Coordinates of C-alpha atoms in Angstrom, one line a residue:
M1 CA -137.9 -38.3 62.6
V2 CA -140.1 -41.4 63.4
Y3 CA -142.7 -40.3 60.9
S4 CA -140.1 -39.4 58.2
Q5 CA -138.6 -42.9 58.3
Q6 CA -141.7 -45.1 58.8
E7 CA -145.1 -45.9 57.2
F8 CA -148.0 -44.8 59.5
E9 CA -151.7 -45.5 59.6
T10 CA -154.6 -45.3 62.0
V11 CA -157.1 -48.1 62.6
N12 CA -160.6 -47.3 63.8
D13 CA -159.4 -43.7 63.9
Y14 CA -157.4 -44.0 67.1
A15 CA -155.2 -47.1 67.0
L16 CA -151.8 -46.3 65.7
V17 CA -149.6 -48.6 63.5
Y18 CA -146.0 -47.7 62.4
K19 CA -144.0 -49.9 60.1
W20 CA -140.2 -49.6 59.9
T21 CA -139.1 -51.5 56.8
G22 CA -136.1 -53.8 57.2
T23 CA -133.4 -54.7 54.7
D24 CA -134.3 -58.4 54.5
S25 CA -137.9 -59.1 53.5
N26 CA -137.3 -62.9 54.0
L27 CA -137.1 -62.4 57.8
K28 CA -140.3 -62.5 59.8
P29 CA -141.3 -59.1 61.3
I30 CA -141.4 -58.3 65.0
G31 CA -144.1 -56.3 66.7
L32 CA -143.9 -54.1 69.8
T33 CA -147.2 -53.0 71.2
S34 CA -148.5 -50.9 74.1
H35 CA -151.7 -49.0 74.8
Y36 CA -152.3 -45.3 75.6
D37 CA -155.7 -45.5 77.1
V38 CA -156.0 -45.3 80.9
V39 CA -158.5 -46.1 83.6
P40 CA -160.5 -43.1 84.8
V41 CA -159.6 -41.2 88.0
L42 CA -162.3 -41.8 90.5
E43 CA -164.6 -38.8 90.9
R44 CA -163.9 -36.7 94.0
T45 CA -160.4 -38.2 94.4
E46 CA -158.6 -35.7 92.3
S47 CA -157.6 -33.6 95.3
D48 CA -155.9 -36.7 96.8
W49 CA -153.2 -36.5 94.2
E50 CA -150.0 -34.7 95.1
H51 CA -149.8 -33.5 91.5
G52 CA -152.7 -33.3 89.1
P53 CA -153.5 -36.8 87.7
F54 CA -153.2 -35.5 84.1
S55 CA -150.6 -32.9 84.7
G56 CA -147.5 -34.9 83.7
T57 CA -145.6 -33.1 86.3
V58 CA -141.9 -33.9 86.7
S59 CA -140.7 -33.3 90.2
D60 CA -137.8 -34.6 92.2
G61 CA -137.0 -37.3 89.7
V62 CA -140.5 -38.6 89.4
I63 CA -143.1 -38.3 86.6
W64 CA -146.6 -38.0 88.0
G65 CA -149.9 -38.8 86.4
R66 CA -152.5 -41.4 85.4
G67 CA -151.0 -43.9 82.9
T68 CA -147.3 -43.3 83.8
L69 CA -147.1 -46.9 84.7
D70 CA -150.0 -48.3 82.7
D71 CA -148.9 -47.8 80.0
K72 CA -147.5 -44.5 78.7
I73 CA -144.0 -45.8 79.7
G74 CA -144.5 -48.4 77.0
V75 CA -145.8 -46.1 74.3
M76 CA -143.3 -43.3 74.8
G77 CA -140.5 -45.7 75.6
I78 CA -140.9 -47.4 72.2
L79 CA -141.2 -44.2 70.3
E80 CA -138.2 -42.6 72.1
A81 CA -136.1 -45.7 71.4
V82 CA -137.0 -45.6 67.7
Q83 CA -136.3 -41.9 67.5
H84 CA -132.9 -42.5 69.0
L85 CA -132.0 -45.3 66.6
V86 CA -133.2 -43.4 63.6
Q87 CA -130.9 -40.5 64.7
Q88 CA -128.0 -42.9 65.0
G89 CA -128.6 -44.2 61.4
F90 CA -129.7 -47.7 62.5
E91 CA -131.4 -49.8 59.9
P92 CA -133.3 -52.9 61.0
K93 CA -132.8 -56.2 59.1
R94 CA -136.4 -57.2 59.6
D95 CA -139.6 -55.2 59.4
M96 CA -140.6 -53.7 62.7
Y97 CA -144.1 -52.9 63.6
F98 CA -145.1 -50.6 66.5
M99 CA -148.8 -50.8 67.4
F100 CA -150.6 -48.8 70.0
G101 CA -154.2 -49.6 71.1
F102 CA -156.7 -47.2 72.7
D103 CA -159.0 -49.5 74.5
E104 CA -156.9 -52.1 76.3
E105 CA -158.4 -51.4 79.6
I106 CA -161.8 -52.6 78.4
G107 CA -160.6 -55.6 76.3
G108 CA -159.0 -54.1 73.2
A109 CA -161.8 -55.0 70.8
E110 CA -161.7 -51.8 68.8
G111 CA -157.9 -51.3 69.1
A112 CA -155.6 -54.3 69.2
K113 CA -158.2 -56.7 67.8
A114 CA -158.9 -54.4 64.9
I115 CA -155.2 -54.0 64.2
V116 CA -154.8 -57.8 64.1
D117 CA -157.8 -58.2 61.8
L118 CA -156.2 -55.8 59.4
L119 CA -152.8 -57.4 59.5
E120 CA -154.3 -60.8 59.2
Q121 CA -156.0 -59.7 56.0
R122 CA -152.6 -58.7 54.7
N123 CA -151.1 -62.1 55.6
I124 CA -148.6 -60.5 58.0
T125 CA -147.4 -62.8 60.8
F126 CA -144.8 -62.1 63.4
E127 CA -141.9 -64.0 64.9
Y128 CA -143.0 -62.5 68.2
V129 CA -145.0 -59.6 69.7
L130 CA -144.1 -57.9 73.0
D131 CA -146.7 -56.2 75.0
V132 CA -146.9 -54.7 78.5
G133 CA -147.2 -57.2 81.4
G134 CA -144.7 -58.5 84.0
A135 CA -142.1 -56.2 85.4
I136 CA -138.9 -56.4 87.4
V137 CA -139.9 -57.0 91.0
E138 CA -137.9 -57.3 94.3
E139 CA -138.7 -60.1 96.8
M140 CA -141.1 -61.8 94.4
V141 CA -139.7 -65.4 94.6
P142 CA -139.1 -67.1 98.0
G143 CA -135.3 -67.6 98.6
V144 CA -134.2 -65.2 95.9
S145 CA -132.7 -61.9 97.0
Q146 CA -132.1 -60.4 93.5
P147 CA -134.7 -58.6 91.5
V148 CA -136.6 -60.9 89.2
G149 CA -137.8 -59.7 85.8
V150 CA -140.9 -61.8 84.9
V151 CA -141.9 -62.0 81.3
G152 CA -145.4 -63.2 80.7
V153 CA -145.4 -66.2 78.3
S154 CA -149.2 -66.7 78.9
E155 CA -152.0 -64.9 80.6
K156 CA -154.8 -66.4 82.6
G157 CA -158.3 -66.4 81.2
S158 CA -161.0 -64.3 82.9
A159 CA -164.4 -65.8 83.5
T160 CA -167.5 -64.7 85.3
A161 CA -169.7 -67.2 87.1
E162 CA -173.2 -66.3 88.2
L163 CA -174.9 -68.2 91.0
S164 CA -178.6 -67.5 91.3
I165 CA -181.6 -69.0 93.1
E166 CA -185.3 -68.1 93.0
G167 CA -188.0 -69.2 95.4
S168 CA -190.8 -67.9 97.6
G169 CA -190.0 -64.9 99.7
G170 CA -192.3 -64.0 102.5
H171 CA -192.2 -62.1 105.7
S172 CA -189.0 -62.1 107.7
S173 CA -190.8 -63.1 110.8
Q174 CA -191.4 -66.6 109.4
P175 CA -188.2 -67.6 107.6
N176 CA -187.4 -71.1 106.3
D177 CA -184.3 -72.7 107.9
Q178 CA -182.5 -72.0 104.6
T179 CA -183.2 -68.7 102.8
N180 CA -182.2 -67.8 99.3
I181 CA -179.5 -65.5 100.8
G182 CA -178.2 -68.2 103.1
R183 CA -178.0 -70.8 100.3
I184 CA -176.0 -68.5 98.0
A185 CA -173.8 -67.6 100.9
S186 CA -173.3 -71.3 101.7
A187 CA -172.4 -72.0 98.1
I188 CA -169.7 -69.3 98.1
S189 CA -168.4 -70.5 101.4
K190 CA -168.0 -74.0 100.0
L191 CA -166.1 -72.7 96.9
E192 CA -163.7 -70.6 99.0
E193 CA -163.1 -73.5 101.4
T194 CA -162.5 -76.1 98.6
Q195 CA -160.7 -74.0 96.0
F196 CA -159.4 -75.4 92.7
K197 CA -156.6 -77.9 92.9
E198 CA -153.2 -76.4 92.8
D199 CA -150.6 -77.7 90.3
L200 CA -147.1 -76.4 89.8
Q201 CA -146.8 -76.7 86.0
G202 CA -146.4 -74.7 82.8
P203 CA -145.2 -71.1 83.2
G204 CA -145.3 -71.2 87.0
E205 CA -142.9 -74.2 87.0
D206 CA -140.7 -72.5 84.4
L207 CA -140.4 -69.4 86.6
F208 CA -138.9 -71.5 89.4
E209 CA -136.7 -73.5 87.2
F210 CA -135.1 -70.3 85.8
V211 CA -134.5 -68.7 89.2
A212 CA -133.6 -71.9 91.1
P213 CA -129.8 -71.5 90.6
E214 CA -130.0 -68.1 92.4
M215 CA -131.9 -69.4 95.4
S216 CA -130.6 -69.8 98.9
F217 CA -129.2 -73.2 99.6
G218 CA -132.3 -74.6 101.3
M219 CA -134.7 -73.4 98.7
K220 CA -132.4 -74.4 95.9
Y221 CA -132.3 -78.0 97.2
V222 CA -136.0 -78.1 97.5
F223 CA -136.6 -76.8 94.0
A224 CA -133.8 -79.0 92.5
N225 CA -135.7 -82.0 93.8
K226 CA -139.2 -80.8 92.7
T227 CA -140.5 -84.3 92.1
V228 CA -140.0 -85.2 95.8
F229 CA -140.8 -81.9 97.3
E230 CA -143.7 -80.7 95.1
P231 CA -146.3 -80.9 97.8
I232 CA -144.1 -78.8 100.1
I233 CA -143.4 -76.3 97.3
E234 CA -147.1 -75.9 96.6
E235 CA -147.8 -75.3 100.3
I236 CA -145.2 -72.6 100.3
L237 CA -146.7 -70.9 97.2
L238 CA -150.3 -71.2 98.6
D239 CA -149.2 -69.2 101.6
Q240 CA -149.4 -65.9 99.6
P241 CA -152.2 -64.8 97.2
A242 CA -149.7 -63.7 94.5
S243 CA -147.8 -67.0 94.4
A244 CA -151.0 -69.1 94.9
A245 CA -152.4 -67.5 91.8
L246 CA -149.5 -69.0 89.9
I247 CA -150.6 -72.6 90.5
R248 CA -154.4 -72.6 90.5
T249 CA -157.5 -71.1 89.0
T250 CA -158.6 -68.4 91.5
I251 CA -162.1 -67.7 93.0
A252 CA -163.0 -64.1 93.8
P253 CA -166.7 -63.3 94.8
T254 CA -167.2 -59.7 93.7
I255 CA -170.9 -58.9 93.7
F256 CA -173.8 -60.1 95.9
Q257 CA -177.4 -59.1 95.1
A258 CA -180.5 -59.8 97.2
G259 CA -183.3 -58.1 99.0
E260 CA -185.0 -54.7 99.0
Q261 CA -186.6 -54.4 102.4
Y262 CA -185.3 -55.2 105.9
N263 CA -188.5 -57.2 106.8
A264 CA -189.1 -59.1 103.6
L265 CA -187.3 -62.3 102.4
P266 CA -185.9 -61.8 98.9
E267 CA -187.5 -64.0 96.2
K268 CA -184.1 -64.1 94.3
A269 CA -180.5 -64.0 95.3
S270 CA -177.4 -64.0 93.1
A271 CA -173.7 -63.7 93.3
I272 CA -171.0 -62.9 90.8
I273 CA -167.6 -64.6 91.0
N274 CA -164.6 -63.6 89.0
L275 CA -162.3 -66.5 88.1
R276 CA -158.8 -66.2 86.7
V277 CA -158.4 -69.4 84.6
M278 CA -155.2 -71.4 84.5
P279 CA -153.9 -72.8 81.2
G280 CA -155.4 -76.2 80.6
D281 CA -158.7 -75.4 82.6
S282 CA -161.7 -75.2 80.3
L283 CA -164.9 -73.2 81.1
R284 CA -166.8 -76.4 80.9
D285 CA -164.6 -78.0 83.6
I286 CA -164.8 -74.9 85.8
K287 CA -168.6 -74.9 85.6
Q288 CA -168.7 -78.6 86.6
F289 CA -166.4 -78.0 89.5
I290 CA -168.7 -75.2 90.8
V291 CA -171.8 -77.3 90.4
N292 CA -170.2 -80.3 92.2
T293 CA -168.8 -78.2 95.0
I294 CA -171.9 -76.2 95.9
D295 CA -174.0 -79.4 95.6
D296 CA -177.3 -77.5 95.5
P297 CA -179.6 -78.4 92.5
D298 CA -181.8 -75.3 93.0
I299 CA -178.8 -72.9 92.4
Q300 CA -178.4 -72.1 88.7
V301 CA -174.8 -71.7 87.5
T302 CA -173.9 -69.9 84.3
I303 CA -170.4 -69.1 83.2
T304 CA -169.0 -66.8 80.5
G305 CA -165.5 -65.5 79.6
S306 CA -162.3 -66.6 78.1
E307 CA -159.8 -69.4 78.8
A308 CA -156.1 -68.8 79.2
T309 CA -154.0 -67.9 76.2
K310 CA -151.6 -70.4 74.6
V311 CA -148.1 -70.6 76.3
S312 CA -145.3 -69.1 74.3
A313 CA -141.8 -70.6 74.2
S314 CA -139.3 -69.7 76.8
D315 CA -136.4 -71.4 75.0
S316 CA -136.7 -69.5 71.7
N317 CA -134.5 -66.9 70.2
A318 CA -137.3 -64.4 70.7
F319 CA -137.5 -65.0 74.4
Q320 CA -133.7 -64.8 74.6
N321 CA -133.7 -61.5 72.9
V322 CA -136.2 -60.1 75.4
Q323 CA -134.1 -61.6 78.2
Q324 CA -130.8 -60.3 77.0
A325 CA -132.2 -56.8 76.4
A326 CA -133.5 -56.7 80.0
R327 CA -130.2 -57.9 81.4
N328 CA -128.3 -55.3 79.4
V329 CA -130.1 -52.6 81.2
H330 CA -130.9 -54.3 84.6
H331 CA -127.6 -56.1 85.1
D332 CA -128.3 -57.7 88.5
S333 CA -131.8 -59.0 87.6
I334 CA -132.8 -62.6 86.8
I335 CA -135.1 -62.6 83.8
A336 CA -137.6 -65.5 83.8
P337 CA -140.9 -66.6 82.2
Y338 CA -144.1 -66.5 84.3
L339 CA -147.9 -66.6 84.1
M340 CA -149.6 -63.2 84.0
F341 CA -152.8 -62.9 86.0
A342 CA -154.2 -59.8 84.4
G343 CA -155.3 -59.3 80.8
S344 CA -153.5 -57.5 78.0
D345 CA -153.7 -56.8 74.3
A346 CA -151.2 -59.6 73.7
K347 CA -154.0 -62.1 73.6
H348 CA -155.3 -60.7 70.3
Y349 CA -151.9 -60.9 68.7
E350 CA -151.4 -64.6 69.3
R351 CA -153.6 -65.2 66.1
I352 CA -150.8 -63.8 64.0
S353 CA -147.6 -64.3 66.0
E354 CA -145.6 -67.4 66.8
D355 CA -145.0 -66.1 70.3
T356 CA -146.4 -63.3 72.4
Y357 CA -144.7 -61.9 75.5
R358 CA -145.7 -59.5 78.2
F359 CA -143.1 -57.3 79.9
L360 CA -142.9 -53.8 81.4
P361 CA -139.2 -52.9 81.5
A362 CA -139.3 -51.2 84.8
L363 CA -138.3 -51.9 88.4
I364 CA -141.7 -52.0 90.3
T365 CA -142.2 -51.8 94.0
S366 CA -145.2 -53.0 96.0
E367 CA -146.1 -49.3 96.4
D368 CA -146.0 -48.8 92.6
L369 CA -148.4 -51.7 92.2
Q370 CA -150.9 -50.1 94.6
R371 CA -150.7 -46.8 92.7
M372 CA -151.3 -48.5 89.3
H373 CA -155.0 -47.6 88.5
G374 CA -155.0 -45.8 91.9
T375 CA -154.1 -42.4 93.4
N376 CA -150.7 -40.8 92.8
E377 CA -149.7 -43.1 90.0
Q378 CA -146.1 -42.3 89.1
I379 CA -142.9 -43.5 87.5
S380 CA -139.3 -42.4 88.3
V381 CA -137.4 -40.7 85.6
E382 CA -134.7 -43.4 86.0
N383 CA -137.3 -46.1 85.3
Y384 CA -138.5 -44.3 82.2
V385 CA -135.0 -43.8 80.8
N386 CA -134.3 -47.5 81.5
A387 CA -137.4 -48.4 79.6
I388 CA -136.1 -46.5 76.6
K389 CA -132.8 -48.2 76.9
F390 CA -134.5 -51.6 77.0
F391 CA -136.4 -51.0 73.8
I392 CA -133.2 -49.8 72.1
E393 CA -131.5 -53.0 73.2
L394 CA -134.4 -55.2 72.2
I395 CA -134.6 -53.7 68.7
Q396 CA -130.9 -54.2 68.2
E397 CA -130.9 -57.7 69.7
S398 CA -133.7 -58.7 67.4
N399 CA -131.9 -57.5 64.3
H400 CA -128.5 -59.2 64.7

């Protein structure tokens, strides 16, 4: 019934675009997007799965398989919601677009970006676009006992810095006091010890303002007087990697390359650092910080990547529609804006949308997060059904 009621086309053969025409062409359309590509299952780990990674087995109230969390729940949740509404005779007031990419896990250049290029040529702009992103998480915010549904209003940029040094090698029996390996290691040590300056601002600050009324008394008092207690709040947040990432650009050394023989000093050493970039930090500023911190003129620093996306409104009708739809399904949850650390296809849509949001309408545990992209990825049937309900509510809320 979805195909009988909607226009459908493919982009670059595999990206899917559905248009459900509304009754009022004067209203801006809304876009819901997800992706159906998945990360590979690591070779020789297939036998570690309790059920086959591509079996789609449903057992004891759980759906098993790669992509159940990231992000078949979004694709199938949207389509099932639309199917239900069509069967109920629902007619949207505004045009609704449902857009599914096939390469989100590698950046979305052929999928989401190509969809945006096409719609931009047609002068189509959205009131908002919702993609996968934050979820409903328990014990996420200090002092809050209720589950918190975090809606990404921005996503951090992702940059790669390479540190490299070249010089004479030689025999390991006569090393200089500082070798190429030692100097690169020292540079990394300085960066990890120094870190970028923390600052509770933007989406991170908005998150705590939204949840502050539900905090325990002590935490509520601290956050209600943020101007006075900001240094204390930042110390609390820096205590855990997840909350620290809310308030600063992060430094993660991921690759170190040097040497070929045990008894020969390498002539070149290099290291790769992945940085997740806060809104407001430029790649130029980040490079300068690295150069100043390592304080070694012989180490060459190059940086490539993307800066953070723009910050979407958390006081708009669009955000309130997402918030209300989530509350209608997850009644005891607090729904708040936040800064997403990972990347999504939403970054492409900000070219043609007033606001872009990132939200996975599911209650996610720490175990679920470990399974995402890992072994035994799964989603409960209850979570899947609730995702369908969320998209039904969202479409209705957006067409009042």
